[in-house]
GROMACS .gro file of C-alpha atoms in nm:
model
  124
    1UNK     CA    1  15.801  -7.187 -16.891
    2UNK     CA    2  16.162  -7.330 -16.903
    3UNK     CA    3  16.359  -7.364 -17.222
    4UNK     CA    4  16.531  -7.706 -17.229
    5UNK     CA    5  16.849  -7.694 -17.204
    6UNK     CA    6  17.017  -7.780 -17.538
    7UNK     CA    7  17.151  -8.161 -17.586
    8UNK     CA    8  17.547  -8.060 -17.543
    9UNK     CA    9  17.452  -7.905 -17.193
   10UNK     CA   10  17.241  -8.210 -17.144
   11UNK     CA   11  17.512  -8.495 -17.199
   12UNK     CA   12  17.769  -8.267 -16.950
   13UNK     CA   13  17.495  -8.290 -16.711
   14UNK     CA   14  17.431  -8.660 -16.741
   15UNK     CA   15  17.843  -8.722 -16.724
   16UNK     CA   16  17.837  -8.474 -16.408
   17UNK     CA   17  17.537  -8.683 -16.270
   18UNK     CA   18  17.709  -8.998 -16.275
   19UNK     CA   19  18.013  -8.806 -16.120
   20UNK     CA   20  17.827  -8.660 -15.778
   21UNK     CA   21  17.626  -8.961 -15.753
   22UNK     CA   22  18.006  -9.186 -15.792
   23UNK     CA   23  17.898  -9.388 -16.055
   24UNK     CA   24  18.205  -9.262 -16.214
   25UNK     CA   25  18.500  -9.174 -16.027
   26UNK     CA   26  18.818  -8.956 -16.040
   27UNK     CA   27  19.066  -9.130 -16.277
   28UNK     CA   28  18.764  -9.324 -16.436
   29UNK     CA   29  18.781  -9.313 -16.841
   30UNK     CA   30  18.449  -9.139 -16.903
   31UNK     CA   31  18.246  -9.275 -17.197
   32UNK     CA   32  18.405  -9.139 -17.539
   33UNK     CA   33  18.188  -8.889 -17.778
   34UNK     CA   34  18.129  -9.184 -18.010
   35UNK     CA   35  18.017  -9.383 -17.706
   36UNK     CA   36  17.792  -9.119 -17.598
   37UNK     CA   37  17.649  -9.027 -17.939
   38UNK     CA   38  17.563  -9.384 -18.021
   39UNK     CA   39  17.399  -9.425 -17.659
   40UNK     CA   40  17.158  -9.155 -17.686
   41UNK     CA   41  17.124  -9.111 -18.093
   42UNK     CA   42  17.299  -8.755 -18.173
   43UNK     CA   43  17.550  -8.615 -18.363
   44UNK     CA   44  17.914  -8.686 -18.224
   45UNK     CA   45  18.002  -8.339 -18.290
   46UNK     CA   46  17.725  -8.273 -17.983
   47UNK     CA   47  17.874  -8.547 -17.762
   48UNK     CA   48  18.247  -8.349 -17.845
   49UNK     CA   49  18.071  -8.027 -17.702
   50UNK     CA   50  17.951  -8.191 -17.409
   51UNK     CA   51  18.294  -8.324 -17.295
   52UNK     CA   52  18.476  -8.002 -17.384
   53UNK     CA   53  18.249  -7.788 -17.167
   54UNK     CA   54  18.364  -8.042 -16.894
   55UNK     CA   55  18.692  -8.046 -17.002
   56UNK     CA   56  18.706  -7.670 -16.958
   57UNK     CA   57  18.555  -7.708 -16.616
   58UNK     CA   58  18.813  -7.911 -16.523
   59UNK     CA   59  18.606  -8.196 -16.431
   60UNK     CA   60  18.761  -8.445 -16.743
   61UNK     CA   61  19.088  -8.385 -16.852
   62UNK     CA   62  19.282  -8.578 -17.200
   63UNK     CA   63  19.498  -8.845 -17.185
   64UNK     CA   64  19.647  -8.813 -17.537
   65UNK     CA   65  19.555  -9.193 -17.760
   66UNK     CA   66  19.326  -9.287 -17.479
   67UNK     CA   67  19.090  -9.100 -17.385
   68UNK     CA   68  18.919  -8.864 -17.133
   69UNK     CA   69  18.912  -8.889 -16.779
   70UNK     CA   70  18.742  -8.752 -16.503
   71UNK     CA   71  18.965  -8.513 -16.296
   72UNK     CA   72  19.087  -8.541 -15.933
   73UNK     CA   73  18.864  -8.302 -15.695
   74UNK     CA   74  18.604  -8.365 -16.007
   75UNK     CA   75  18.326  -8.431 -15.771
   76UNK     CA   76  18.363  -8.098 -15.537
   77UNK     CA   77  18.416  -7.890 -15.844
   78UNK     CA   78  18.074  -8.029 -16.012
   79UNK     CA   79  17.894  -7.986 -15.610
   80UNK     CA   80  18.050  -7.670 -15.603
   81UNK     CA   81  17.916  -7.508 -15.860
   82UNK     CA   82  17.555  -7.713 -15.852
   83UNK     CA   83  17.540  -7.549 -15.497
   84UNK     CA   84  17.640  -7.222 -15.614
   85UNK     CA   85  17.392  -7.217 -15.925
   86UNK     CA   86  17.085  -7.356 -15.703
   87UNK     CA   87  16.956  -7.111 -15.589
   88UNK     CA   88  16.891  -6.913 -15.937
   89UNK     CA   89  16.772  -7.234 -16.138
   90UNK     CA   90  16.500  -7.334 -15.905
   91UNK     CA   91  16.432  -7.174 -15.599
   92UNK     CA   92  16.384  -6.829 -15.833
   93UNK     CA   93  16.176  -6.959 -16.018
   94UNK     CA   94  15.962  -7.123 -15.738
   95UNK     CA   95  15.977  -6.805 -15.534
   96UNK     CA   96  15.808  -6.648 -15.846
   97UNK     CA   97  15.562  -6.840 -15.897
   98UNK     CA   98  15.470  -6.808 -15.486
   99UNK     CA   99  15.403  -6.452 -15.522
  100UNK     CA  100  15.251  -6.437 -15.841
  101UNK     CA  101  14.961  -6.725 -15.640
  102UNK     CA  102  14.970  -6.483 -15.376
  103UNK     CA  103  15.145  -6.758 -15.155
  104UNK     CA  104  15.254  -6.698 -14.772
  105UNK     CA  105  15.597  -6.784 -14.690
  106UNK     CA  106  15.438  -6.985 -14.455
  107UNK     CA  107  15.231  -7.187 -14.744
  108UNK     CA  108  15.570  -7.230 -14.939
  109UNK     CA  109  15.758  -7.359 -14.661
  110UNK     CA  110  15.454  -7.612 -14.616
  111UNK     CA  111  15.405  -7.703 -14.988
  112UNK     CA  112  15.853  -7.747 -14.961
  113UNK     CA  113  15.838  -7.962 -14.677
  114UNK     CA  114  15.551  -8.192 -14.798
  115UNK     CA  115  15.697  -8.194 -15.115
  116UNK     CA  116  16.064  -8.307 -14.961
  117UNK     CA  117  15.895  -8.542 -14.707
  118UNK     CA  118  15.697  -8.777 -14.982
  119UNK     CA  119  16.043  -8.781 -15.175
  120UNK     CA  120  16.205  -8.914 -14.840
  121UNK     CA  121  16.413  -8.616 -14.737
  122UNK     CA  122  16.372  -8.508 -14.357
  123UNK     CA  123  16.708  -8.275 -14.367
  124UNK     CA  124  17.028  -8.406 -14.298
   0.00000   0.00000   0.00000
């Protein structure tokens, strides 16, 4: 069973989300830690965490008395490293669970495909 991922992690991930998908883009203020902790009900302390972590990514950087903004070459950097992480976060744990139902490859690749095709992906 997963842990969940504490909140901090969880509002970078959100801010990242609306980054790939271009709901914010580069040179975009993101939403402030007050913004973000009022939104969703936490501590702004955990909202500051959140935007560091990106800051140190380099996905936001500081403009100093405005705000934070979201980074030229944001977007690849956040892809980037989603790509580079997927494999360990979820086809790991996936794999594991195959071989502990005794699964064929062939049977995962099925159960994959049917789950991709009811969520409308056919491959690119």
């Amino acid at each position: 069973m997963a842990v969940p991922e504490p909140l901090y992690q969880q509002i970078a991930s959100l801010i990242e989300d609306a980054i790939v998908e271009e709901a914010l883009g580069e040179g975009q203020r993101a939403p402030s830690t007050n913004e973000l902790a009022n939104f969703h009900s936490i501590n702004p302390a955990t909202a500051r965490r959140g935007v560091a972590l990106l800051a140190a990514r380099g996905v936001l950087h500081k403009v100093r008395g405005v705000g934070m903004f979201v980074s030229q070459g944001a977007r690849r950097r956040v892809l980037d490293r989603r790509r580079e992480e997927f494999a360990g976060a979820f086809l790991a744990p996936v794999v594991d669970e195959a071989v502990r139902l005794r699964l064929t490859r062939a049977q995962l690749h099925e159960l994959i495909d049917k789950v991709a095709e009811s969520r409308g992906f056919y491959g690119l």
